[in-house]
Amino acid sequence: NQMAEALDESLKTIRDQEHELVRKEKLASVGQLLAALAHDIKNPLGVIRSSAQLVLDEHQPETVRREVAQYVIEETDRLTNRINHFLRFARQKPPEIRPIGVRVVLEAALQEWRALGRGRSDIIEKVNVATDMPDLMVDPEQIKEALVNLLINAREAMLQGGTLTVSARPDGDGGTPAMAEIRVVDTGSGISPDHLKQIFDPFFTTKDYGTGLGLTNAKRLVEDSGGQLVIHSTEGQGTEVVLRLPAPAR
């Protein structure tokens, strides 16, 4: 009995220590999240405030005031995108899986991406969907969100313009369960081998204005729907993102 009681006490101590470690880990993650968020919204808020002051200055020419108002819109969009990244990272919403056409998801993602592009016309778009493409069995909103993140990354990698190719085809291995493949390929700056090892780490970014959560969130959204996300890249040549997503059994 004494041995059993001692064992129970030891197990209780271990469980208490485990719970305390989890609590501290969660607090550390929240602290890191808040610190990153505070850092990331400070500069956009400063730009928005100074821009608003210029808009209110009646002595500024109309062309300057219009240009500055556009800065306010751009920074607000950018800030909203950052906050959405943080919210997605902090809240893990269970996926709502249902069948959805590949073209429907791709077009929804491309439309949102184009709307965020502010009229950039230096990127050639190519969209290729196989004629025998099956539906996807995923959460449509979450996969669209993941694709938008990937498309934004592709555009930001092609600051001098380039070609964006989005393609979809049935997965070629004929495995079970059935899978479909979506590829997002850009001809941009690419990713260095060292950075390629860290791109899915939370808060890792090479951008002055990035949250470091875009790819982290995209990977988790794809995996939550039962898929896989892999990135191949050559520095100076471009990047290819491959999504393997579940399709309904045929």
mmCIF file of C-alpha atoms in Angstrom:
data_model
loop_
_atom_site.group_PDB
_atom_site.id
_atom_site.type_symbol
_atom_site.label_atom_id
_atom_site.label_comp_id
_atom_site.label_asym_id
_atom_site.label_seq_id
_atom_site.Cartn_x
_atom_site.Cartn_y
_atom_site.Cartn_z
ATOM 1 C CA ASN A 1 0.000 0.000 0.000
ATOM 2 C CA GLN A 2 2.798 2.386 0.873
ATOM 3 C CA MET A 3 4.445 1.698 -2.483
ATOM 4 C CA ALA A 4 1.136 2.299 -4.283
ATOM 5 C CA GLU A 5 0.606 5.550 -2.384
ATOM 6 C CA ALA A 6 4.159 6.675 -3.146
ATOM 7 C CA LEU A 7 3.655 5.827 -6.822
ATOM 8 C CA ASP A 8 0.363 7.764 -6.924
ATOM 9 C CA GLU A 9 2.047 10.737 -5.267
ATOM 10 C CA SER A 10 4.928 10.614 -7.759
ATOM 11 C CA LEU A 11 2.509 10.432 -10.697
ATOM 12 C CA LYS A 12 0.541 13.368 -9.274
ATOM 13 C CA THR A 13 3.755 15.380 -8.940
ATOM 14 C CA ILE A 14 4.734 14.558 -12.534
ATOM 15 C CA ARG A 15 1.266 15.541 -13.805
ATOM 16 C CA ASP A 16 1.382 18.817 -11.842
ATOM 17 C CA GLN A 17 4.830 19.598 -13.261
ATOM 18 C CA GLU A 18 3.627 18.730 -16.772
ATOM 19 C CA HIS A 19 0.597 21.029 -16.423
ATOM 20 C CA GLU A 20 2.830 23.821 -15.124
ATOM 21 C CA LEU A 21 5.208 23.398 -18.068
ATOM 22 C CA VAL A 22 2.304 23.507 -20.537
ATOM 23 C CA ARG A 23 0.928 26.616 -18.821
ATOM 24 C CA LYS A 24 4.312 28.370 -18.970
ATOM 25 C CA GLU A 25 4.772 27.317 -22.584
ATOM 26 C CA LYS A 26 1.366 28.745 -23.482
ATOM 27 C CA LEU A 27 2.135 31.986 -21.635
ATOM 28 C CA ALA A 28 5.487 32.239 -23.424
ATOM 29 C CA SER A 29 3.761 31.704 -26.786
ATOM 30 C CA VAL A 30 1.161 34.353 -25.979
ATOM 31 C CA GLY A 31 3.904 36.749 -24.889
ATOM 32 C CA GLN A 32 5.824 36.121 -28.110
ATOM 33 C CA LEU A 33 2.634 36.575 -30.113
ATOM 34 C CA LEU A 34 1.770 39.882 -28.427
ATOM 35 C CA ALA A 35 5.314 41.210 -28.735
ATOM 36 C CA ALA A 36 5.408 40.357 -32.441
ATOM 37 C CA LEU A 37 1.961 41.881 -33.000
ATOM 38 C CA ALA A 38 2.859 45.093 -31.166
ATOM 39 C CA HIS A 39 6.061 45.410 -33.184
ATOM 40 C CA ASP A 40 4.276 44.677 -36.433
ATOM 41 C CA ILE A 41 1.442 47.204 -36.083
ATOM 42 C CA LYS A 42 3.555 50.104 -34.811
ATOM 43 C CA ASN A 43 4.983 51.235 -38.164
ATOM 44 C CA PRO A 44 1.731 50.953 -40.181
ATOM 45 C CA LEU A 45 -0.114 52.974 -37.526
ATOM 46 C CA GLY A 46 2.573 55.650 -37.721
ATOM 47 C CA VAL A 47 2.245 55.824 -41.512
ATOM 48 C CA ILE A 48 -1.552 55.973 -41.290
ATOM 49 C CA ARG A 49 -1.444 58.796 -38.722
ATOM 50 C CA SER A 50 1.066 60.961 -40.614
ATOM 51 C CA SER A 51 -0.782 60.324 -43.890
ATOM 52 C CA ALA A 52 -4.094 61.370 -42.333
ATOM 53 C CA GLN A 53 -2.474 64.617 -41.156
ATOM 54 C CA LEU A 54 -1.356 65.374 -44.719
ATOM 55 C CA VAL A 55 -4.828 64.641 -46.094
ATOM 56 C CA LEU A 56 -6.270 67.153 -43.609
ATOM 57 C CA ASP A 57 -3.718 69.820 -44.626
ATOM 58 C CA GLU A 58 -5.661 72.136 -46.937
ATOM 59 C CA HIS A 59 -2.422 73.591 -48.303
ATOM 60 C CA GLN A 60 -1.424 70.276 -49.880
ATOM 61 C CA PRO A 61 -2.184 69.901 -53.624
ATOM 62 C CA GLU A 62 -5.093 67.608 -54.479
ATOM 63 C CA THR A 63 -2.770 65.132 -56.229
ATOM 64 C CA VAL A 64 -0.645 64.793 -53.077
ATOM 65 C CA ARG A 65 -3.706 64.338 -50.888
ATOM 66 C CA ARG A 66 -5.051 61.613 -53.189
ATOM 67 C CA GLU A 67 -1.701 59.834 -53.232
ATOM 68 C CA VAL A 68 -1.437 59.995 -49.455
ATOM 69 C CA ALA A 69 -5.014 58.713 -49.068
ATOM 70 C CA GLN A 70 -3.958 55.723 -51.175
ATOM 71 C CA TYR A 71 -1.117 55.096 -48.712
ATOM 72 C CA VAL A 72 -3.690 54.993 -45.921
ATOM 73 C CA ILE A 73 -5.725 52.374 -47.808
ATOM 74 C CA GLU A 74 -2.634 50.275 -48.564
ATOM 75 C CA GLU A 75 -1.330 50.364 -45.001
ATOM 76 C CA THR A 76 -4.795 49.567 -43.627
ATOM 77 C CA ASP A 77 -5.044 46.548 -45.947
ATOM 78 C CA ARG A 78 -1.567 45.432 -44.942
ATOM 79 C CA LEU A 79 -2.373 45.865 -41.256
ATOM 80 C CA THR A 80 -5.615 43.909 -41.623
ATOM 81 C CA ASN A 81 -3.711 41.113 -43.335
ATOM 82 C CA ARG A 82 -1.184 40.987 -40.498
ATOM 83 C CA ILE A 83 -3.836 40.895 -37.807
ATOM 84 C CA ASN A 84 -5.619 38.098 -39.684
ATOM 85 C CA HIS A 85 -2.339 36.140 -39.680
ATOM 86 C CA PHE A 86 -2.058 36.506 -35.908
ATOM 87 C CA LEU A 87 -5.700 35.577 -35.328
ATOM 88 C CA ARG A 88 -5.390 32.509 -37.534
ATOM 89 C CA PHE A 89 -2.267 31.442 -35.641
ATOM 90 C CA ALA A 90 -3.926 31.965 -32.240
ATOM 91 C CA ARG A 91 -7.304 30.387 -33.058
ATOM 92 C CA GLN A 92 -7.424 26.882 -34.467
ATOM 93 C CA LYS A 93 -10.851 26.507 -36.026
ATOM 94 C CA PRO A 94 -11.729 22.896 -36.915
ATOM 95 C CA PRO A 95 -12.139 22.424 -40.691
ATOM 96 C CA GLU A 96 -15.592 21.968 -42.209
ATOM 97 C CA ILE A 97 -14.861 19.331 -44.838
ATOM 98 C CA ARG A 98 -17.064 19.087 -47.919
ATOM 99 C CA PRO A 99 -16.671 18.473 -51.673
ATOM 100 C CA ILE A 100 -15.755 21.552 -53.714
ATOM 101 C CA GLY A 101 -14.639 22.054 -57.306
ATOM 102 C CA VAL A 102 -10.964 22.898 -57.808
ATOM 103 C CA ARG A 103 -11.783 25.713 -60.232
ATOM 104 C CA VAL A 104 -14.153 27.272 -57.694
ATOM 105 C CA VAL A 105 -11.465 27.360 -54.992
ATOM 106 C CA LEU A 106 -8.733 28.569 -57.349
ATOM 107 C CA GLU A 107 -10.847 31.338 -58.844
ATOM 108 C CA ALA A 108 -11.969 32.544 -55.409
ATOM 109 C CA ALA A 109 -8.327 32.684 -54.248
ATOM 110 C CA LEU A 110 -7.151 34.400 -57.442
ATOM 111 C CA GLN A 111 -9.918 37.006 -57.278
ATOM 112 C CA GLU A 112 -9.013 37.911 -53.696
ATOM 113 C CA TRP A 113 -5.312 37.996 -54.608
ATOM 114 C CA ARG A 114 -5.961 40.261 -57.589
ATOM 115 C CA ALA A 115 -8.021 42.622 -55.437
ATOM 116 C CA LEU A 116 -5.073 42.927 -53.044
ATOM 117 C CA GLY A 117 -2.673 43.591 -55.932
ATOM 118 C CA ARG A 118 -3.592 47.263 -56.356
ATOM 119 C CA GLY A 119 -3.485 47.136 -60.122
ATOM 120 C CA ARG A 120 -0.081 45.514 -60.668
ATOM 121 C CA SER A 121 0.022 44.424 -64.294
ATOM 122 C CA ASP A 122 3.631 43.212 -64.512
ATOM 123 C CA ILE A 123 2.801 39.600 -63.595
ATOM 124 C CA ILE A 124 1.636 37.171 -66.265
ATOM 125 C CA GLU A 125 -0.946 34.700 -64.958
ATOM 126 C CA LYS A 126 -1.239 31.157 -66.256
ATOM 127 C CA VAL A 127 -3.934 28.842 -64.891
ATOM 128 C CA ASN A 128 -4.053 25.213 -66.024
ATOM 129 C CA VAL A 129 -6.637 22.774 -64.650
ATOM 130 C CA ALA A 130 -6.708 19.204 -65.947
ATOM 131 C CA THR A 131 -9.935 18.184 -67.685
ATOM 132 C CA ASP A 132 -10.257 15.043 -65.528
ATOM 133 C CA MET A 133 -9.765 16.983 -62.295
ATOM 134 C CA PRO A 134 -11.735 15.546 -59.358
ATOM 135 C CA ASP A 135 -13.371 17.702 -56.710
ATOM 136 C CA LEU A 136 -11.519 18.401 -53.485
ATOM 137 C CA MET A 137 -12.698 17.083 -50.120
ATOM 138 C CA VAL A 138 -11.531 19.980 -47.933
ATOM 139 C CA ASP A 139 -12.630 23.056 -46.018
ATOM 140 C CA PRO A 140 -13.091 25.469 -48.979
ATOM 141 C CA GLU A 141 -12.582 28.695 -46.996
ATOM 142 C CA GLN A 142 -9.467 27.461 -45.256
ATOM 143 C CA ILE A 143 -7.873 26.143 -48.459
ATOM 144 C CA LYS A 144 -8.736 29.409 -50.229
ATOM 145 C CA GLU A 145 -7.051 31.309 -47.380
ATOM 146 C CA ALA A 146 -3.952 29.123 -47.666
ATOM 147 C CA LEU A 147 -3.817 29.706 -51.432
ATOM 148 C CA VAL A 148 -4.177 33.479 -51.037
ATOM 149 C CA ASN A 149 -1.201 33.479 -48.641
ATOM 150 C CA LEU A 150 0.846 31.500 -51.167
ATOM 151 C CA LEU A 151 -0.173 33.775 -54.046
ATOM 152 C CA ILE A 152 0.749 36.897 -52.047
ATOM 153 C CA ASN A 153 4.182 35.400 -51.336
ATOM 154 C CA ALA A 154 4.618 34.680 -55.037
ATOM 155 C CA ARG A 155 3.779 38.270 -55.988
ATOM 156 C CA GLU A 156 6.099 39.695 -53.346
ATOM 157 C CA ALA A 157 8.906 37.498 -54.718
ATOM 158 C CA MET A 158 8.405 39.025 -58.203
ATOM 159 C CA LEU A 159 9.009 42.710 -57.506
ATOM 160 C CA GLN A 160 10.350 43.176 -61.043
ATOM 161 C CA GLY A 161 7.452 41.237 -62.586
ATOM 162 C CA GLY A 162 7.374 37.650 -63.770
ATOM 163 C CA THR A 163 5.091 34.702 -64.426
ATOM 164 C CA LEU A 164 2.726 33.059 -61.969
ATOM 165 C CA THR A 165 1.587 29.572 -62.936
ATOM 166 C CA VAL A 166 -1.214 27.851 -61.037
ATOM 167 C CA SER A 167 -1.967 24.294 -62.114
ATOM 168 C CA ALA A 168 -4.119 21.439 -60.848
ATOM 169 C CA ARG A 169 -4.200 17.779 -61.751
ATOM 170 C CA PRO A 170 -5.187 14.443 -60.221
ATOM 171 C CA ASP A 171 -2.405 13.019 -58.082
ATOM 172 C CA GLY A 172 -0.421 10.606 -60.223
ATOM 173 C CA ASP A 173 0.330 7.827 -57.752
ATOM 174 C CA GLY A 174 -3.166 6.319 -57.789
ATOM 175 C CA GLY A 175 -3.036 5.885 -54.053
ATOM 176 C CA THR A 176 -5.806 5.567 -51.512
ATOM 177 C CA PRO A 177 -7.313 7.847 -50.400
ATOM 178 C CA ALA A 178 -7.633 9.726 -53.684
ATOM 179 C CA MET A 179 -5.633 12.954 -53.828
ATOM 180 C CA ALA A 180 -5.407 15.994 -56.062
ATOM 181 C CA GLU A 181 -2.400 18.216 -56.648
ATOM 182 C CA ILE A 182 -2.245 22.017 -56.925
ATOM 183 C CA ARG A 183 0.987 23.801 -57.825
ATOM 184 C CA VAL A 184 1.757 27.500 -57.408
ATOM 185 C CA VAL A 185 4.936 28.446 -59.284
ATOM 186 C CA ASP A 186 6.596 31.862 -59.546
ATOM 187 C CA THR A 187 9.676 33.146 -61.369
ATOM 188 C CA GLY A 188 10.732 35.370 -58.503
ATOM 189 C CA SER A 189 13.711 35.771 -56.204
ATOM 190 C CA GLY A 190 13.525 32.267 -54.728
ATOM 191 C CA ILE A 191 14.513 31.189 -51.228
ATOM 192 C CA SER A 192 18.030 30.480 -49.972
ATOM 193 C CA PRO A 193 18.762 26.932 -48.713
ATOM 194 C CA ASP A 194 19.278 28.225 -45.160
ATOM 195 C CA HIS A 195 15.956 30.085 -45.134
ATOM 196 C CA LEU A 196 14.172 27.136 -46.752
ATOM 197 C CA LYS A 197 14.782 25.163 -43.543
ATOM 198 C CA GLN A 198 12.981 27.808 -41.459
ATOM 199 C CA ILE A 199 10.131 29.052 -43.639
ATOM 200 C CA PHE A 200 7.427 27.203 -41.673
ATOM 201 C CA ASP A 201 8.714 28.352 -38.269
ATOM 202 C CA PRO A 202 6.323 30.793 -36.556
ATOM 203 C CA PHE A 203 7.543 34.415 -36.709
ATOM 204 C CA PHE A 204 10.418 33.653 -39.108
ATOM 205 C CA THR A 205 10.481 36.232 -41.889
ATOM 206 C CA THR A 206 12.962 37.965 -44.169
ATOM 207 C CA LYS A 207 10.568 40.856 -44.843
ATOM 208 C CA ASP A 208 10.624 44.197 -43.045
ATOM 209 C CA TYR A 209 6.833 44.117 -42.829
ATOM 210 C CA GLY A 210 6.061 40.405 -42.519
ATOM 211 C CA THR A 211 4.522 38.556 -39.588
ATOM 212 C CA GLY A 212 6.334 35.301 -40.312
ATOM 213 C CA LEU A 213 2.993 33.511 -39.975
ATOM 214 C CA GLY A 214 1.753 33.334 -43.580
ATOM 215 C CA LEU A 215 3.416 30.030 -44.460
ATOM 216 C CA THR A 216 2.958 28.675 -40.929
ATOM 217 C CA ASN A 217 -0.786 29.223 -41.257
ATOM 218 C CA ALA A 218 -0.967 27.972 -44.851
ATOM 219 C CA LYS A 219 0.748 24.696 -43.946
ATOM 220 C CA ARG A 220 -1.514 24.117 -40.960
ATOM 221 C CA LEU A 221 -4.677 24.918 -42.945
ATOM 222 C CA VAL A 222 -3.688 22.429 -45.645
ATOM 223 C CA GLU A 223 -2.799 19.741 -43.097
ATOM 224 C CA ASP A 224 -6.033 20.329 -41.150
ATOM 225 C CA SER A 225 -7.911 19.349 -44.318
ATOM 226 C CA GLY A 226 -5.850 16.172 -44.568
ATOM 227 C CA GLY A 227 -3.403 17.504 -47.157
ATOM 228 C CA GLN A 228 0.316 18.161 -47.487
ATOM 229 C CA LEU A 229 2.256 21.294 -48.443
ATOM 230 C CA VAL A 230 5.814 21.153 -49.780
ATOM 231 C CA ILE A 231 7.993 23.984 -51.093
ATOM 232 C CA HIS A 232 10.834 23.690 -53.630
ATOM 233 C CA SER A 233 12.871 26.777 -54.418
ATOM 234 C CA THR A 234 16.035 27.888 -56.188
ATOM 235 C CA GLU A 235 17.486 31.210 -55.108
ATOM 236 C CA GLY A 236 17.343 33.718 -57.958
ATOM 237 C CA GLN A 237 15.090 31.526 -60.129
ATOM 238 C CA GLY A 238 11.763 31.042 -58.381
ATOM 239 C CA THR A 239 9.664 28.921 -56.085
ATOM 240 C CA GLU A 240 7.246 26.019 -56.518
ATOM 241 C CA VAL A 241 4.650 25.209 -53.861
ATOM 242 C CA VAL A 242 2.954 21.820 -54.111
ATOM 243 C CA LEU A 243 -0.327 21.091 -52.320
ATOM 244 C CA ARG A 244 -1.629 17.520 -52.172
ATOM 245 C CA LEU A 245 -5.270 17.609 -51.119
ATOM 246 C CA PRO A 246 -7.856 14.882 -50.498
ATOM 247 C CA ALA A 247 -10.387 14.164 -53.223
ATOM 248 C CA PRO A 248 -13.627 12.154 -52.864
ATOM 249 C CA ALA A 249 -13.168 8.424 -53.450
ATOM 250 C CA ARG A 250 -14.114 7.436 -56.986
#
